[in-house]
PDB file of C-alpha atoms in Angstrom:
ATOM      1  CA  UNK A   1     196.871  26.692 -65.429  1.00 62.00           C
ATOM      2  CA  UNK A   2     193.202  27.471 -64.679  1.00 66.00           C
ATOM      3  CA  UNK A   3     193.728  28.610 -61.023  1.00 90.00           C
ATOM      4  CA  UNK A   4     193.908  31.436 -58.305  1.00 95.00           C
ATOM      5  CA  UNK A   5     196.158  30.697 -56.005  1.00 96.00           C
ATOM      6  CA  UNK A   6     195.766  32.144 -52.182  1.00 97.00           C
ATOM      7  CA  UNK A   7     198.136  31.906 -49.713  1.00 97.00           C
ATOM      8  CA  UNK A   8     198.235  31.444 -46.572  1.00 96.00           C
ATOM      9  CA  UNK A   9     194.852  29.152 -46.247  1.00 95.00           C
ATOM     10  CA  UNK A  10     194.801  30.150 -42.695  1.00 96.00           C
ATOM     11  CA  UNK A  11     195.655  32.960 -41.177  1.00 96.00           C
ATOM     12  CA  UNK A  12     195.476  34.079 -37.316  1.00 96.00           C
ATOM     13  CA  UNK A  13     196.497  37.276 -36.047  1.00 94.00           C
ATOM     14  CA  UNK A  14     196.242  39.698 -33.165  1.00 92.00           C
ATOM     15  CA  UNK A  15     194.658  43.059 -33.643  1.00 91.00           C
ATOM     16  CA  UNK A  16     197.966  44.805 -33.596  1.00 90.00           C
ATOM     17  CA  UNK A  17     199.511  42.538 -36.012  1.00 90.00           C
ATOM     18  CA  UNK A  18     200.443  43.339 -39.422  1.00 95.00           C
ATOM     19  CA  UNK A  19     199.542  40.464 -42.270  1.00 96.00           C
ATOM     20  CA  UNK A  20     199.224  39.811 -45.952  1.00 97.00           C
ATOM     21  CA  UNK A  21     197.191  37.966 -48.085  1.00 98.00           C
ATOM     22  CA  UNK A  22     198.475  36.917 -51.744  1.00 98.00           C
ATOM     23  CA  UNK A  23     196.798  35.894 -54.277  1.00 98.00           C
ATOM     24  CA  UNK A  24     198.147  34.637 -57.823  1.00 97.00           C
ATOM     25  CA  UNK A  25     197.182  33.958 -61.540  1.00 96.00           C
ATOM     26  CA  UNK A  26     198.785  32.937 -64.677  1.00 93.00           C
ATOM     27  CA  UNK A  27     195.507  32.818 -66.992  1.00 92.00           C
ATOM     28  CA  UNK A  28     196.343  36.424 -68.423  1.00 91.00           C
ATOM     29  CA  UNK A  29     193.223  37.550 -66.692  1.00 91.00           C
ATOM     30  CA  UNK A  30     193.703  41.493 -66.303  1.00 89.00           C
ATOM     31  CA  UNK A  31     191.209  42.226 -63.939  1.00 90.00           C
ATOM     32  CA  UNK A  32     191.353  40.977 -60.344  1.00 93.00           C
ATOM     33  CA  UNK A  33     188.999  41.348 -56.948  1.00 94.00           C
ATOM     34  CA  UNK A  34     188.749  40.491 -53.270  1.00 96.00           C
ATOM     35  CA  UNK A  35     186.078  39.505 -51.528  1.00 95.00           C
ATOM     36  CA  UNK A  36     185.170  38.864 -48.089  1.00 96.00           C
ATOM     37  CA  UNK A  37     182.764  35.986 -46.894  1.00 93.00           C
ATOM     38  CA  UNK A  38     181.351  35.864 -43.562  1.00 94.00           C
ATOM     39  CA  UNK A  39     180.117  32.218 -42.029  1.00 88.00           C
ATOM     40  CA  UNK A  40     176.950  31.639 -43.795  1.00 84.00           C
ATOM     41  CA  UNK A  41     176.917  34.830 -45.687  1.00 89.00           C
ATOM     42  CA  UNK A  42     177.267  35.548 -49.642  1.00 91.00           C
ATOM     43  CA  UNK A  43     180.619  37.306 -50.978  1.00 91.00           C
ATOM     44  CA  UNK A  44     180.955  40.686 -50.465  1.00 93.00           C
ATOM     45  CA  UNK A  45     182.946  42.610 -52.879  1.00 92.00           C
ATOM     46  CA  UNK A  46     186.036  44.670 -51.428  1.00 95.00           C
ATOM     47  CA  UNK A  47     187.712  45.846 -54.456  1.00 94.00           C
ATOM     48  CA  UNK A  48     188.267  45.406 -57.996  1.00 90.00           C
ATOM     49  CA  UNK A  49     191.687  45.985 -59.819  1.00 92.00           C
ATOM     50  CA  UNK A  50     191.816  46.213 -63.806  1.00 88.00           C
ATOM     51  CA  UNK A  51     194.899  46.520 -65.521  1.00 89.00           C
ATOM     52  CA  UNK A  52     196.932  46.824 -62.237  1.00 93.00           C
ATOM     53  CA  UNK A  53     194.982  50.102 -61.410  1.00 92.00           C
ATOM     54  CA  UNK A  54     192.104  50.057 -58.672  1.00 92.00           C
ATOM     55  CA  UNK A  55     188.747  50.550 -60.256  1.00 87.00           C
ATOM     56  CA  UNK A  56     186.450  49.632 -57.325  1.00 87.00           C
ATOM     57  CA  UNK A  57     186.730  49.882 -53.739  1.00 91.00           C
ATOM     58  CA  UNK A  58     183.255  49.464 -52.260  1.00 91.00           C
ATOM     59  CA  UNK A  59     184.380  52.038 -49.102  1.00 91.00           C
ATOM     60  CA  UNK A  60     186.528  49.350 -47.397  1.00 95.00           C
ATOM     61  CA  UNK A  61     188.000  50.473 -44.187  1.00 96.00           C
ATOM     62  CA  UNK A  62     191.627  51.965 -44.394  1.00 96.00           C
ATOM     63  CA  UNK A  63     192.938  49.232 -42.324  1.00 96.00           C
ATOM     64  CA  UNK A  64     192.722  46.743 -45.525  1.00 97.00           C
ATOM     65  CA  UNK A  65     195.086  48.100 -48.040  1.00 97.00           C
ATOM     66  CA  UNK A  66     195.189  46.069 -51.363  1.00 97.00           C
ATOM     67  CA  UNK A  67     197.666  46.061 -54.041  1.00 97.00           C
ATOM     68  CA  UNK A  68     198.344  45.170 -57.561  1.00 96.00           C
ATOM     69  CA  UNK A  69     202.073  44.845 -57.992  1.00 95.00           C
ATOM     70  CA  UNK A  70     201.692  43.156 -61.808  1.00 94.00           C
ATOM     71  CA  UNK A  71     199.445  41.710 -63.677  1.00 90.00           C
ATOM     72  CA  UNK A  72     199.350  38.132 -62.144  1.00 95.00           C
ATOM     73  CA  UNK A  73     199.535  39.085 -58.484  1.00 97.00           C
ATOM     74  CA  UNK A  74     197.076  40.672 -55.902  1.00 98.00           C
ATOM     75  CA  UNK A  75     197.674  41.523 -52.537  1.00 98.00           C
ATOM     76  CA  UNK A  76     195.805  42.395 -49.464  1.00 98.00           C
ATOM     77  CA  UNK A  77     197.845  44.031 -46.462  1.00 98.00           C
ATOM     78  CA  UNK A  78     196.137  44.026 -43.342  1.00 97.00           C
ATOM     79  CA  UNK A  79     196.633  46.005 -40.171  1.00 95.00           C
ATOM     80  CA  UNK A  80     194.977  46.816 -37.294  1.00 94.00           C
ATOM     81  CA  UNK A  81     192.306  44.626 -37.728  1.00 94.00           C
ATOM     82  CA  UNK A  82     189.329  43.964 -35.440  1.00 95.00           C
ATOM     83  CA  UNK A  83     187.438  40.491 -34.444  1.00 95.00           C
ATOM     84  CA  UNK A  84     184.708  41.128 -36.805  1.00 96.00           C
ATOM     85  CA  UNK A  85     187.044  41.353 -39.453  1.00 97.00           C
ATOM     86  CA  UNK A  86     187.254  37.462 -39.006  1.00 97.00           C
ATOM     87  CA  UNK A  87     186.037  35.960 -41.996  1.00 96.00           C
ATOM     88  CA  UNK A  88     187.212  33.797 -45.414  1.00 94.00           C
ATOM     89  CA  UNK A  89     188.766  35.977 -47.860  1.00 96.00           C
ATOM     90  CA  UNK A  90     188.610  35.091 -51.353  1.00 95.00           C
ATOM     91  CA  UNK A  91     190.776  36.476 -54.356  1.00 96.00           C
ATOM     92  CA  UNK A  92     189.018  36.487 -57.811  1.00 93.00           C
ATOM     93  CA  UNK A  93     190.228  37.180 -61.599  1.00 92.00           C
ATOM     94  CA  UNK A  94     188.329  37.523 -65.132  1.00 88.00           C
ATOM     95  CA  UNK A  95     189.712  38.234 -68.472  1.00 85.00           C
ATOM     96  CA  UNK A  96     188.924  41.750 -68.810  1.00 71.00           C
ATOM     97  CA  UNK A  97     187.860  41.213 -72.155  1.00 59.00           C
ATOM     98  CA  UNK A  98     186.551  44.837 -72.789  1.00 56.00           C
ATOM     99  CA  UNK A  99     184.782  47.960 -71.546  1.00 51.00           C
ATOM    100  CA  UNK A 100     181.584  46.209 -71.838  1.00 49.00           C
ATOM    101  CA  UNK A 101     182.327  42.818 -70.981  1.00 50.00           C
ATOM    102  CA  UNK A 102     180.512  40.822 -68.135  1.00 57.00           C
ATOM    103  CA  UNK A 103     182.914  38.173 -67.528  1.00 71.00           C
ATOM    104  CA  UNK A 104     182.476  35.267 -65.446  1.00 77.00           C
ATOM    105  CA  UNK A 105     184.898  35.393 -62.114  1.00 85.00           C
ATOM    106  CA  UNK A 106     187.583  32.679 -61.527  1.00 90.00           C
ATOM    107  CA  UNK A 107     187.982  32.324 -57.650  1.00 92.00           C
ATOM    108  CA  UNK A 108     190.317  30.806 -55.292  1.00 94.00           C
ATOM    109  CA  UNK A 109     190.059  28.947 -52.592  1.00 93.00           C
ATOM    110  CA  UNK A 110     190.602  31.869 -49.685  1.00 94.00           C
ATOM    111  CA  UNK A 111     192.296  32.484 -46.967  1.00 96.00           C
ATOM    112  CA  UNK A 112     190.172  32.040 -43.512  1.00 95.00           C
ATOM    113  CA  UNK A 113     191.492  34.739 -41.063  1.00 97.00           C
ATOM    114  CA  UNK A 114     191.236  34.622 -37.830  1.00 96.00           C
ATOM    115  CA  UNK A 115     191.542  38.020 -35.567  1.00 96.00           C
ATOM    116  CA  UNK A 116     192.080  37.485 -31.984  1.00 93.00           C
TER     117      UNK A 116
ATOM    118  CA  UNK B   1     169.398  49.380 -56.289  1.00 70.00           C
ATOM    119  CA  UNK B   2     169.860  45.284 -57.513  1.00 77.00           C
ATOM    120  CA  UNK B   3     169.342  42.570 -55.252  1.00 87.00           C
ATOM    121  CA  UNK B   4     169.168  38.844 -55.316  1.00 92.00           C
ATOM    122  CA  UNK B   5     166.738  36.534 -53.400  1.00 94.00           C
ATOM    123  CA  UNK B   6     167.371  32.990 -52.649  1.00 96.00           C
ATOM    124  CA  UNK B   7     163.738  32.248 -50.760  1.00 96.00           C
ATOM    125  CA  UNK B   8     165.497  28.604 -49.515  1.00 95.00           C
ATOM    126  CA  UNK B   9     168.027  28.365 -47.134  1.00 94.00           C
ATOM    127  CA  UNK B  10     168.257  24.954 -47.022  1.00 96.00           C
ATOM    128  CA  UNK B  11     167.144  22.266 -49.175  1.00 97.00           C
ATOM    129  CA  UNK B  12     167.171  18.189 -48.793  1.00 97.00           C
ATOM    130  CA  UNK B  13     166.810  16.095 -51.008  1.00 97.00           C
ATOM    131  CA  UNK B  14     167.419  11.964 -51.678  1.00 97.00           C
ATOM    132  CA  UNK B  15     170.429  11.225 -54.102  1.00 97.00           C
ATOM    133  CA  UNK B  16     168.614  10.450 -57.764  1.00 97.00           C
ATOM    134  CA  UNK B  17     165.771  12.821 -57.035  1.00 97.00           C
ATOM    135  CA  UNK B  18     165.357  16.127 -58.924  1.00 97.00           C
ATOM    136  CA  UNK B  19     166.258  19.151 -57.654  1.00 97.00           C
ATOM    137  CA  UNK B  20     165.129  23.122 -58.452  1.00 98.00           C
ATOM    138  CA  UNK B  21     166.987  26.016 -56.270  1.00 98.00           C
ATOM    139  CA  UNK B  22     164.823  29.130 -57.012  1.00 98.00           C
ATOM    140  CA  UNK B  23     166.467  32.884 -57.529  1.00 97.00           C
ATOM    141  CA  UNK B  24     164.612  35.834 -58.202  1.00 96.00           C
ATOM    142  CA  UNK B  25     166.348  39.022 -58.962  1.00 93.00           C
ATOM    143  CA  UNK B  26     165.212  42.574 -58.983  1.00 89.00           C
ATOM    144  CA  UNK B  27     166.875  44.985 -61.342  1.00 83.00           C
ATOM    145  CA  UNK B  28     166.550  48.321 -63.497  1.00 75.00           C
ATOM    146  CA  UNK B  29     166.886  45.922 -66.734  1.00 78.00           C
ATOM    147  CA  UNK B  30     167.664  42.219 -67.473  1.00 77.00           C
ATOM    148  CA  UNK B  31     171.023  41.972 -65.338  1.00 83.00           C
ATOM    149  CA  UNK B  32     173.850  38.780 -66.610  1.00 87.00           C
ATOM    150  CA  UNK B  33     172.804  36.149 -64.261  1.00 91.00           C
ATOM    151  CA  UNK B  34     175.166  33.321 -62.587  1.00 92.00           C
ATOM    152  CA  UNK B  35     175.141  30.353 -60.457  1.00 96.00           C
ATOM    153  CA  UNK B  36     177.877  29.299 -58.459  1.00 95.00           C
ATOM    154  CA  UNK B  37     178.613  26.657 -55.986  1.00 96.00           C
ATOM    155  CA  UNK B  38     180.892  26.622 -53.391  1.00 94.00           C
ATOM    156  CA  UNK B  39     182.008  23.424 -51.162  1.00 90.00           C
ATOM    157  CA  UNK B  40     183.072  24.236 -47.371  1.00 84.00           C
ATOM    158  CA  UNK B  41     186.151  26.245 -47.125  1.00 78.00           C
ATOM    159  CA  UNK B  42     186.639  26.682 -50.788  1.00 82.00           C
ATOM    160  CA  UNK B  43     186.316  29.290 -53.141  1.00 86.00           C
ATOM    161  CA  UNK B  44     183.232  29.665 -55.689  1.00 90.00           C
ATOM    162  CA  UNK B  45     182.901  27.251 -58.975  1.00 92.00           C
ATOM    163  CA  UNK B  46     180.711  28.718 -61.499  1.00 91.00           C
ATOM    164  CA  UNK B  47     178.201  26.494 -62.890  1.00 95.00           C
ATOM    165  CA  UNK B  48     176.755  28.249 -65.586  1.00 93.00           C
ATOM    166  CA  UNK B  49     175.796  32.071 -66.782  1.00 90.00           C
ATOM    167  CA  UNK B  50     173.085  33.446 -68.909  1.00 90.00           C
ATOM    168  CA  UNK B  51     173.704  36.698 -70.967  1.00 84.00           C
ATOM    169  CA  UNK B  52     171.480  36.627 -73.809  1.00 82.00           C
ATOM    170  CA  UNK B  53     169.977  34.286 -76.460  1.00 85.00           C
ATOM    171  CA  UNK B  54     168.489  30.923 -75.409  1.00 88.00           C
ATOM    172  CA  UNK B  55     166.663  31.298 -72.126  1.00 91.00           C
ATOM    173  CA  UNK B  56     167.731  27.691 -70.993  1.00 95.00           C
ATOM    174  CA  UNK B  57     171.358  27.514 -70.288  1.00 95.00           C
ATOM    175  CA  UNK B  58     173.738  24.164 -69.512  1.00 96.00           C
ATOM    176  CA  UNK B  59     175.983  24.351 -67.475  1.00 95.00           C
ATOM    177  CA  UNK B  60     178.555  21.821 -65.794  1.00 94.00           C
ATOM    178  CA  UNK B  61     177.929  18.550 -63.548  1.00 94.00           C
ATOM    179  CA  UNK B  62     174.776  18.245 -65.493  1.00 96.00           C
ATOM    180  CA  UNK B  63     173.024  21.439 -63.903  1.00 97.00           C
ATOM    181  CA  UNK B  64     170.767  23.887 -66.150  1.00 97.00           C
ATOM    182  CA  UNK B  65     168.998  27.057 -65.560  1.00 98.00           C
ATOM    183  CA  UNK B  66     165.809  28.918 -67.308  1.00 96.00           C
ATOM    184  CA  UNK B  67     165.508  32.352 -67.332  1.00 95.00           C
ATOM    185  CA  UNK B  68     162.144  33.911 -67.297  1.00 94.00           C
ATOM    186  CA  UNK B  69     161.738  37.749 -67.473  1.00 91.00           C
ATOM    187  CA  UNK B  70     158.146  37.718 -66.642  1.00 92.00           C
ATOM    188  CA  UNK B  71     158.922  36.274 -63.396  1.00 93.00           C
ATOM    189  CA  UNK B  72     162.566  37.933 -62.740  1.00 93.00           C
ATOM    190  CA  UNK B  73     163.652  34.380 -62.051  1.00 95.00           C
ATOM    191  CA  UNK B  74     166.588  32.217 -62.971  1.00 96.00           C
ATOM    192  CA  UNK B  75     166.129  28.851 -61.439  1.00 98.00           C
ATOM    193  CA  UNK B  76     168.683  26.167 -61.437  1.00 98.00           C
ATOM    194  CA  UNK B  77     167.819  22.815 -61.871  1.00 98.00           C
ATOM    195  CA  UNK B  78     168.993  19.273 -62.152  1.00 98.00           C
ATOM    196  CA  UNK B  79     167.444  16.040 -63.217  1.00 97.00           C
ATOM    197  CA  UNK B  80     169.021  13.721 -60.808  1.00 97.00           C
ATOM    198  CA  UNK B  81     171.266  14.720 -57.976  1.00 97.00           C
ATOM    199  CA  UNK B  82     174.733  12.913 -56.539  1.00 96.00           C
ATOM    200  CA  UNK B  83     175.724  13.241 -53.081  1.00 95.00           C
ATOM    201  CA  UNK B  84     178.860  15.134 -54.409  1.00 94.00           C
ATOM    202  CA  UNK B  85     176.042  17.822 -55.190  1.00 96.00           C
ATOM    203  CA  UNK B  86     175.806  18.961 -51.344  1.00 96.00           C
ATOM    204  CA  UNK B  87     177.177  22.450 -50.854  1.00 96.00           C
ATOM    205  CA  UNK B  88     176.250  25.941 -50.922  1.00 96.00           C
ATOM    206  CA  UNK B  89     174.530  27.596 -54.091  1.00 97.00           C
ATOM    207  CA  UNK B  90     174.733  30.950 -55.298  1.00 96.00           C
ATOM    208  CA  UNK B  91     172.765  32.978 -57.662  1.00 96.00           C
ATOM    209  CA  UNK B  92     174.671  36.229 -58.714  1.00 92.00           C
ATOM    210  CA  UNK B  93     173.894  39.056 -60.762  1.00 89.00           C
ATOM    211  CA  UNK B  94     175.979  41.405 -62.408  1.00 84.00           C
ATOM    212  CA  UNK B  95     175.539  44.653 -64.463  1.00 78.00           C
ATOM    213  CA  UNK B  96     174.379  44.631 -68.113  1.00 71.00           C
ATOM    214  CA  UNK B  97     177.190  46.263 -70.201  1.00 64.00           C
ATOM    215  CA  UNK B  98     179.803  45.763 -67.706  1.00 63.00           C
ATOM    216  CA  UNK B  99     181.337  48.231 -65.318  1.00 65.00           C
ATOM    217  CA  UNK B 100     183.350  51.339 -65.996  1.00 63.00           C
ATOM    218  CA  UNK B 101     186.613  50.754 -65.612  1.00 60.00           C
ATOM    219  CA  UNK B 102     186.502  47.192 -66.186  1.00 61.00           C
ATOM    220  CA  UNK B 103     185.800  43.651 -64.316  1.00 65.00           C
ATOM    221  CA  UNK B 104     182.636  43.279 -63.051  1.00 75.00           C
ATOM    222  CA  UNK B 105     180.565  43.796 -60.505  1.00 80.00           C
ATOM    223  CA  UNK B 106     178.461  40.569 -59.146  1.00 85.00           C
ATOM    224  CA  UNK B 107     175.738  40.726 -56.386  1.00 88.00           C
ATOM    225  CA  UNK B 108     175.340  37.712 -54.493  1.00 92.00           C
ATOM    226  CA  UNK B 109     172.070  36.086 -53.432  1.00 94.00           C
ATOM    227  CA  UNK B 110     172.562  34.762 -49.827  1.00 93.00           C
ATOM    228  CA  UNK B 111     172.746  31.145 -50.699  1.00 95.00           C
ATOM    229  CA  UNK B 112     171.219  27.733 -50.407  1.00 97.00           C
ATOM    230  CA  UNK B 113     172.803  25.254 -48.237  1.00 96.00           C
ATOM    231  CA  UNK B 114     171.994  22.019 -50.384  1.00 97.00           C
ATOM    232  CA  UNK B 115     171.949  18.572 -48.333  1.00 97.00           C
ATOM    233  CA  UNK B 116     171.699  14.962 -49.851  1.00 97.00           C
ATOM    234  CA  UNK B 117     170.308  11.971 -48.152  1.00 96.00           C
ATOM    235  CA  UNK B 118     171.805   8.688 -49.406  1.00 91.00           C
TER     236      UNK B 118
END
């Protein structure tokens, strides 16, 4: 299995809603990532988890709350989002082969989020 | 701070023609370099990567890229484009020596949208 699976594929939510995005991989990868991509823009890193611990937070607003319950799962909890948070949210994973590894990332197909 | 520049926002080529997508980077040292492709509404797929060694790297789908240190460039090429190559192409750099705490931290260029005329 060489896939990163994201659910749901599409999500529409109001500004007062609470929702979660889910990401799953079964490649034994120990680093997982959340990226945000606005239309016609490059992906921007939000969070990195390494061995289920948060290693990078790119100064993301607290209305985005990541969670890594185990080595295969990565969640992004959403609360009180703004319309400008509408974007494609991409999950990725990489093997995390060592402290100095510069690894290729495997991306999921994303969740297209619309905040009304 | 590191940066990646893709000077061409859009490129249109005829099917069967050759292709070159440009990528220039600004970094304190030679970074690790990647090319990714993204179809509409999809995630990113790695085409190829350069870490060290031979400066001409081969990737999937018939793509290749050449690292030129003197020009700080990592241009993507394909000898004969197929209609299915139409997509968005992103060049990305990662810090040499990895990231403290593990994983990677890619910086992406703004992308080049490739259209293929039949």
